[in-house]
Short mmCIF file of C-alpha atoms and ligand atoms in Angstrom, two decimals:
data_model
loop_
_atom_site.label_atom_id
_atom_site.label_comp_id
_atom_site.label_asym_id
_atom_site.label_seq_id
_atom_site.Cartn_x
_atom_site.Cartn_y
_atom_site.Cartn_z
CA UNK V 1 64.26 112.91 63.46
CA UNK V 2 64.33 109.93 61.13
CA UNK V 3 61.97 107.26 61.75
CA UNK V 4 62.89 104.64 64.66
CA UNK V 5 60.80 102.09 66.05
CA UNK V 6 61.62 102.25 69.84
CA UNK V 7 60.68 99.46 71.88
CA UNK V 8 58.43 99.78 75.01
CA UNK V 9 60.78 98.64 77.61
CA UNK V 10 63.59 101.13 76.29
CA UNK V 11 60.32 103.84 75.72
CA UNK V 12 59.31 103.41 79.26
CA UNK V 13 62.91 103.44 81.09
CA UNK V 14 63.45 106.49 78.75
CA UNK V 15 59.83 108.26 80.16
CA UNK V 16 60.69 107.55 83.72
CA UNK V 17 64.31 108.57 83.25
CA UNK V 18 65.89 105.25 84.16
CA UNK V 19 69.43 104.25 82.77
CA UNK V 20 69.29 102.61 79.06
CA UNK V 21 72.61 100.70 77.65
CA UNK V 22 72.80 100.52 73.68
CA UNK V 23 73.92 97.60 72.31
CA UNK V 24 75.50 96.80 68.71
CA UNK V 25 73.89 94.11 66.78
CA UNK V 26 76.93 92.83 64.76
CA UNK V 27 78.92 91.25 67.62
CA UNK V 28 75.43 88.83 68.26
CA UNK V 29 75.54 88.04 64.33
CA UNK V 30 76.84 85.56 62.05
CA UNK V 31 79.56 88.45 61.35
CA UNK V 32 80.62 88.73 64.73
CA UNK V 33 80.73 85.59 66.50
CA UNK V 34 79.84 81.82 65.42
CA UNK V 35 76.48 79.89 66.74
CA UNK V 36 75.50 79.03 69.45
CA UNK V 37 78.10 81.18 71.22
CA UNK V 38 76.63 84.06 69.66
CA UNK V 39 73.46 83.86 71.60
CA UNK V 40 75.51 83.25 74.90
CA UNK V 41 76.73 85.97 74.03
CA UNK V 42 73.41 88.10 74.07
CA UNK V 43 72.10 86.31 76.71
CA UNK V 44 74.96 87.37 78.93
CA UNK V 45 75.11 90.74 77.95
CA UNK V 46 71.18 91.78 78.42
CA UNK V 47 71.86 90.05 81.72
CA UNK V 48 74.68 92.01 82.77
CA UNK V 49 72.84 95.58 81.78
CA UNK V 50 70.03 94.25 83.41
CA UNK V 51 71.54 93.29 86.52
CA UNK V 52 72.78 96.54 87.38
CA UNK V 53 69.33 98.20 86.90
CA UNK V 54 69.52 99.36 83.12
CA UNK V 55 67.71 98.93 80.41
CA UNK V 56 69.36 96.89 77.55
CA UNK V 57 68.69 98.32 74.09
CA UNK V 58 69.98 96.38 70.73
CA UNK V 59 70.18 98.56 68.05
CA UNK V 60 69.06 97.16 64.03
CA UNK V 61 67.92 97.71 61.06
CA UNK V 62 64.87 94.93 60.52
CA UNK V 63 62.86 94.45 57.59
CA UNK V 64 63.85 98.20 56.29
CA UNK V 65 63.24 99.70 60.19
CA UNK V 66 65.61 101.35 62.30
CA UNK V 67 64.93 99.33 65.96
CA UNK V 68 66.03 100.61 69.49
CA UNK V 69 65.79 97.87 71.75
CA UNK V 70 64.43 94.43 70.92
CA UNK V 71 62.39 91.53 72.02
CA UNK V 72 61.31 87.47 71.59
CA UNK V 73 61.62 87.09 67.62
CA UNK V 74 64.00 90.14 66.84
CA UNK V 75 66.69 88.85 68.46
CA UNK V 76 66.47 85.44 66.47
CA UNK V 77 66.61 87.65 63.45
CA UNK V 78 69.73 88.74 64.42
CA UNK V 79 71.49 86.18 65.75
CA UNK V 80 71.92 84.57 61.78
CA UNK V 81 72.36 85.58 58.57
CA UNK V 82 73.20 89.34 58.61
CA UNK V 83 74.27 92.28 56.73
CA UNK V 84 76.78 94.73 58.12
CA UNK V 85 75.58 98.10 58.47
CA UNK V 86 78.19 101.11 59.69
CA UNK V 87 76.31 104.89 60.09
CA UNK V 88 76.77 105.17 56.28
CA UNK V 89 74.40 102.04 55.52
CA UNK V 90 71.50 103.29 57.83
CA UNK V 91 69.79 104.70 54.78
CA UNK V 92 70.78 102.16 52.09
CA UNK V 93 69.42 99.62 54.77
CA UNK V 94 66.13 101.53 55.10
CA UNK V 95 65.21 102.92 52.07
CA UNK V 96 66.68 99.08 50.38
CA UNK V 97 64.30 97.33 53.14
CA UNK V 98 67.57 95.21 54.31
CA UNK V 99 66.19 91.90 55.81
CA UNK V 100 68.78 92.30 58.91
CA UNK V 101 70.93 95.23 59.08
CA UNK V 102 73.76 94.39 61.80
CA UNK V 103 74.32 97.61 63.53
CA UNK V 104 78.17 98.01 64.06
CA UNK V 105 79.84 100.31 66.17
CA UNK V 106 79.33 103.39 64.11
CA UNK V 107 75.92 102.85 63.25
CA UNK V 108 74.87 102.07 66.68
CA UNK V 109 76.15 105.48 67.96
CA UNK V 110 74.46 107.08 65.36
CA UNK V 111 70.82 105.73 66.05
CA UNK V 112 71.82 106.33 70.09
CA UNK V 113 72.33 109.26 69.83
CA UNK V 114 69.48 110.23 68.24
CA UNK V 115 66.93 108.38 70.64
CA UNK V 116 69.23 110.66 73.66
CA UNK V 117 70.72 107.43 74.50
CA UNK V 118 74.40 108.08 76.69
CA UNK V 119 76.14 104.82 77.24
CA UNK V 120 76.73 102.62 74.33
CA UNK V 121 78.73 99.22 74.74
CA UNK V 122 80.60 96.81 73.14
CA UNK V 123 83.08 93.92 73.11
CA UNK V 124 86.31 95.31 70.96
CA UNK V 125 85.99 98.89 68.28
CA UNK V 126 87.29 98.99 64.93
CA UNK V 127 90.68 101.48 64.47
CA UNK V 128 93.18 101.94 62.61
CA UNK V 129 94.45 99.12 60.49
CA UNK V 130 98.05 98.29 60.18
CA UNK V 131 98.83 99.00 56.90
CA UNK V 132 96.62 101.42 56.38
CA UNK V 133 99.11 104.20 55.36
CA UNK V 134 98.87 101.89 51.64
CA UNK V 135 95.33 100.90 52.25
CA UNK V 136 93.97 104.04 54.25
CA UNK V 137 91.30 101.43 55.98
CA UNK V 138 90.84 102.95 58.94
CA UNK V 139 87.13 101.89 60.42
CA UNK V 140 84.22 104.22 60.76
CA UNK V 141 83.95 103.86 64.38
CA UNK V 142 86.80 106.05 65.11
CA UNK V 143 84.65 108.93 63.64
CA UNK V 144 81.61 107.40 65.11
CA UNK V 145 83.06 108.13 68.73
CA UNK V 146 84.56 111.23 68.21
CA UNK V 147 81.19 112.88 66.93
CA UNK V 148 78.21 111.49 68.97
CA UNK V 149 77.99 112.13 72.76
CA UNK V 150 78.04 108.76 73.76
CA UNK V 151 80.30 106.82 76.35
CA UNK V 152 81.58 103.58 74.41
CA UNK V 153 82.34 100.72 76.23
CA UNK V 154 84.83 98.65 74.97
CA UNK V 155 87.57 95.68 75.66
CA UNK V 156 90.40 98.21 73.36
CA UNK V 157 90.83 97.36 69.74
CA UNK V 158 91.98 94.07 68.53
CA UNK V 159 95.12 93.06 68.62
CA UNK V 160 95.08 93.01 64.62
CA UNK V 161 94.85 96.54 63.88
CA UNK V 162 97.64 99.45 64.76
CA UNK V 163 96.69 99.88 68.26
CA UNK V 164 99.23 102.87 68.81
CA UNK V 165 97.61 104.09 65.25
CA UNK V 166 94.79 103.99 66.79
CA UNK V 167 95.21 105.67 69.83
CA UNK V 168 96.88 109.15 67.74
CA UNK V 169 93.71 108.77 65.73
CA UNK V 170 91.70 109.04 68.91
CA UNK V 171 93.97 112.29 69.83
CA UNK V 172 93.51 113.87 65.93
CA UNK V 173 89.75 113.48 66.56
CA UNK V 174 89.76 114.86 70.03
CA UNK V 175 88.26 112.03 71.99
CA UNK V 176 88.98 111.79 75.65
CA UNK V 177 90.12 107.91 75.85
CA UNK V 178 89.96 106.36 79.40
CA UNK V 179 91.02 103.59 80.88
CA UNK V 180 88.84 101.87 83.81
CA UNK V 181 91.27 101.01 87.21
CA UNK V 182 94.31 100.74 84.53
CA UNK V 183 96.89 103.15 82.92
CA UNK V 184 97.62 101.03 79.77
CA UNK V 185 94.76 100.70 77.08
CA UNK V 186 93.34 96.93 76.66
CA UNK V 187 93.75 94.31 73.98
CA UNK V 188 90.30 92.68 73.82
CA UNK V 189 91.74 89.23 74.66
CA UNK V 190 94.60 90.36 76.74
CA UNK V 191 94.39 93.23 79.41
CA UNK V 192 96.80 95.36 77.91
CA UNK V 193 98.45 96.64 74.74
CA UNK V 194 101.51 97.95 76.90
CA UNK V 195 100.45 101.28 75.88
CA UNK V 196 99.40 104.21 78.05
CA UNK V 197 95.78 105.87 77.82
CA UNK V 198 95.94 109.61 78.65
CA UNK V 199 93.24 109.48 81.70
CA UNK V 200 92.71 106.64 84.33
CA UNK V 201 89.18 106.83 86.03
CA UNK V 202 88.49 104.08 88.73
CA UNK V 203 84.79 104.07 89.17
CA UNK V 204 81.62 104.56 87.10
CA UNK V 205 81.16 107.96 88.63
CA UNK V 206 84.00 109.67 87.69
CA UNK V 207 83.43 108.40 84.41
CA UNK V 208 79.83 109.76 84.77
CA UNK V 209 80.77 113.00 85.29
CA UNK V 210 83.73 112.94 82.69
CA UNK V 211 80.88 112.27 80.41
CA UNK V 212 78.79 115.17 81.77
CA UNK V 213 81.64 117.62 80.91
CA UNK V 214 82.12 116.25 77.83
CA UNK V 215 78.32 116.01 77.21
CA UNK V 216 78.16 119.78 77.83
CA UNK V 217 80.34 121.00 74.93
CA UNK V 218 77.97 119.31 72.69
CA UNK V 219 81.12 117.91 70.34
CA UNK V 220 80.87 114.05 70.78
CA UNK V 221 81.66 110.96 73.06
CA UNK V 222 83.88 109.53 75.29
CA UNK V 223 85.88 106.26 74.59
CA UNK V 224 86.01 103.94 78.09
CA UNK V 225 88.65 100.92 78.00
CA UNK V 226 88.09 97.90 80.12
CA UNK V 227 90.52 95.27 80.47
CA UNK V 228 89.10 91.74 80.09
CA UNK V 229 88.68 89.77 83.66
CA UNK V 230 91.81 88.67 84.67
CA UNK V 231 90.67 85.26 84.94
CA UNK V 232 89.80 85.02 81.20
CA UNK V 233 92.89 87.07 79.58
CA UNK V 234 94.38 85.27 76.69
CA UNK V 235 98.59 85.59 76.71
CA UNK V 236 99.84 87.86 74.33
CA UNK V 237 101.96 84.98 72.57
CA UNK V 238 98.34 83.03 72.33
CA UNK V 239 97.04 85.89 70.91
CA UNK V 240 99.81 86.81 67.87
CA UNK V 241 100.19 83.23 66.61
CA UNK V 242 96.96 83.14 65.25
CA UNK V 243 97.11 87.10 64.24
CA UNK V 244 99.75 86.56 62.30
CA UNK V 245 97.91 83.70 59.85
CA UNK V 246 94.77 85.48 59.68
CA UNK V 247 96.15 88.82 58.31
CA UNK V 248 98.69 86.98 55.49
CA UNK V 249 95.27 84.95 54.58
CA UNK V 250 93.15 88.46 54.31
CA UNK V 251 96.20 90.22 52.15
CA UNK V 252 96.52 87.07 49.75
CA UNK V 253 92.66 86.46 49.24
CA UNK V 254 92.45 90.25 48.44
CA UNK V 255 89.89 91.23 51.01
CA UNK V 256 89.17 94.60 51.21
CA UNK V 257 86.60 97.12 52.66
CA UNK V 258 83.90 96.16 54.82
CA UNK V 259 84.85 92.53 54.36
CA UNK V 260 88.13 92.73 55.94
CA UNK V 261 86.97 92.59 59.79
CA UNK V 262 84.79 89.82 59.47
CA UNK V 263 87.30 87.91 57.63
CA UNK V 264 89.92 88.28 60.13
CA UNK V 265 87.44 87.71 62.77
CA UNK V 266 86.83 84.52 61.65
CA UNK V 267 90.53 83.65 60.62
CA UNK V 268 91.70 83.95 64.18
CA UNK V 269 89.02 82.16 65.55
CA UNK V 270 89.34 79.54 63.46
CA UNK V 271 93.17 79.44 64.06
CA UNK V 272 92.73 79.75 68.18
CA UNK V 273 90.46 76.19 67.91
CA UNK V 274 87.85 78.49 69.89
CA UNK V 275 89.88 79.31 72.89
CA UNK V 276 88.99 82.89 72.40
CA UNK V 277 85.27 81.54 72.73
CA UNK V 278 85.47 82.36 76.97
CA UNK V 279 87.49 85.38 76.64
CA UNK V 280 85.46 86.91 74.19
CA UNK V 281 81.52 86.09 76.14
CA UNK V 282 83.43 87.54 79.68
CA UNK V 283 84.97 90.75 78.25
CA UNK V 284 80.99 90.57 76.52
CA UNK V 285 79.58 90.28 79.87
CA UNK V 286 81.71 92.95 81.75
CA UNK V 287 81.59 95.71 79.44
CA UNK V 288 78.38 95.32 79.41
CA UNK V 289 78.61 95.51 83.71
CA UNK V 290 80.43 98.79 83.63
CA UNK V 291 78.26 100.38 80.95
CA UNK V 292 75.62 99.73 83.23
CA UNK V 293 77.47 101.42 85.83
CA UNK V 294 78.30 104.29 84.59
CA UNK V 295 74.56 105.15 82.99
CA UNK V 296 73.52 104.50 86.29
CA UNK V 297 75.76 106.84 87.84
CA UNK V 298 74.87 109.47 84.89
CA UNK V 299 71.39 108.93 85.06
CA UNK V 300 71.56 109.51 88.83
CA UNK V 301 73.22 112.92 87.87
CA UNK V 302 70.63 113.97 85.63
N1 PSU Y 1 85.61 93.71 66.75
C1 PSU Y 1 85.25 92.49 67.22
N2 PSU Y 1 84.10 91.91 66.80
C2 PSU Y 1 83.28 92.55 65.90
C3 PSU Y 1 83.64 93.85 65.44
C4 PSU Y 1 84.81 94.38 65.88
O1 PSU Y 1 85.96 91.92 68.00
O2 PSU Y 1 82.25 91.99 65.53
C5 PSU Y 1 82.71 94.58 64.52
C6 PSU Y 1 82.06 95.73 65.27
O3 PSU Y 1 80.71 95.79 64.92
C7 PSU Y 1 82.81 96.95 64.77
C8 PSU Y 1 83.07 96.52 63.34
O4 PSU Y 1 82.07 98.15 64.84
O5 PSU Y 1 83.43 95.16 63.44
C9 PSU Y 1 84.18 97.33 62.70
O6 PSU Y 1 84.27 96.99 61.36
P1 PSU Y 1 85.30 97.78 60.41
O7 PSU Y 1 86.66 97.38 60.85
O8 PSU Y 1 84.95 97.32 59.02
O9 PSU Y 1 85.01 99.23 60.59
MN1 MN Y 2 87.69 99.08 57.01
#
């Protein structure tokens, strides 16, 4: 096992057997989302875990150190200045001593599923981008998910990348994709992408003991879409306007690789004036909910 410092809160839920959440560190960075909102953000999420009974763990690479779960001055570390780490950084992170690795979606599976942890969430996974039949940029998480046996949370994709790309990707790699109390896979902002998911599950125990099946094959993880709160869904049109800008601005500046989601990240917040600011700390705050849920209900299994 490669070395990981594991906190004690996350050490003793994991001795006693009670439910642990992971959590990706990227969203909470300066590559995710912009100050002070960022910290909302965390604060909301641990929150959330924590009110359902689980134990929250933030995944990072600190001062060279692969961390599961965090506390007091590790999470000012990486709420600023960060560098993006998918699985394939862990070891240029570690054996480079990287300051703050941000954990992404990929890497956060990765150092789960090594400390045996089965519920990972998140606000909205990387896919397949559009364009990507020129540029073949097609994010690591996809693999990520279709490899470690974890249940990822998420909001969908973005409405940036190919969601219908992404959703055959999901099929190529074999990875049961659910929605939660819907039949159409989210948007992040919006509740839907108007396209079906293969499997509807309507409570955290069904999805608990889709997991278990899926656990038992030993071949990888589970992808779990939640809409956003109705209350807090962005319109479509709201949505593509500032899509649209962000994307032409990322093809003419030449961005490329790791840079790209960032850079559109930023682009479309920029170009929504922060109206995604709410949408993005609820769909935060209830993925985080149902994660909780459903390692509760697995944990309760096991
Ligand atoms: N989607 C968001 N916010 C984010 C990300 C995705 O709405 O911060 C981050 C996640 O950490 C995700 C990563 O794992 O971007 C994907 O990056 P890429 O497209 O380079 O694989
Ligand atoms: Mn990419």
């Amino acid at each position: 096992m490669p070395n990981m410092i594991i906190s004690e809160a996350v050490q003793d839920a994991m001795q006693s057997g009670r439910p642990i959440v992971a959590l990706e560190s990227t969203i909470f960075s300066n590559l995710g989302l912009p100050s002070p909102t960022n910290e909302e953000a965390l604060t909301l999420t641990l929150g959330a875990v924590r009110s359902k009974g689980a134990e929250p763990a933030v995944t990072a690479v600190i001062d060279g150190h692969v961390r599961v779960g965090l506390d007091g001055e590790d999470y000012q570390r990486i709420l600023g200045e960060a560098h993006k780490t998918a699985e394939r950084d862990i070891p240029a992170a570690v054996s480079g001593r990287w300051p703050v690795g941000a954990t992404t979606v990929s890497a956060s599976l990765a150092i789960a599923a090594m400390a045996g942890i089965e519920v990972f969430a998140t606000g909205g996974i990387g896919g397949v981008h559009r364009g990507s039949a020129e540029t073949g940029d097609v994010s690591a998480d996809l693999g990520a998910i279709s490899r470690h046996p974890v249940v990822t949370v998420c909001a969908g994709a973005k409405a940036f990348l190919d969601i219908a790309g992404t959703l055959e990707r999901l099929e190529m790699l074999s990875v049961p994709v659910v929605g939660y109390r819907t039949d159409e896979f989210p948007m992040f902002y919006a509740r839907s992408s108007g396209l079906p998911v293969p499997l509807r599950l309507d409570s955290a125990e069904d999805v608990a003991h889709l997991a278990m099946e899926r656990f038992a094959w030993n071949t990888g993880g589970v992808l779990l879409g939640v809409p956003i709160p109705e209350d807090d869904a962005l319109s479509a049109d709201e949505i593509q306007s500032g899509m649209s800008d962000a994307l032409a601005t990322a093809a003419r500046e030449g961005i490329t690789g790791a840079a790209v989601t960032p850079f559109v990240l930023a682009e479309i917040s920029e170009s929504l004036d922060g109206q995604n600011i709410p949408a993005n700390l609820a769909l935060s705050e209830n993925n985080a909910r149902v994660a909780a849920e459903v390692a509760v209900a697995i944990a309760s299994m096991s």
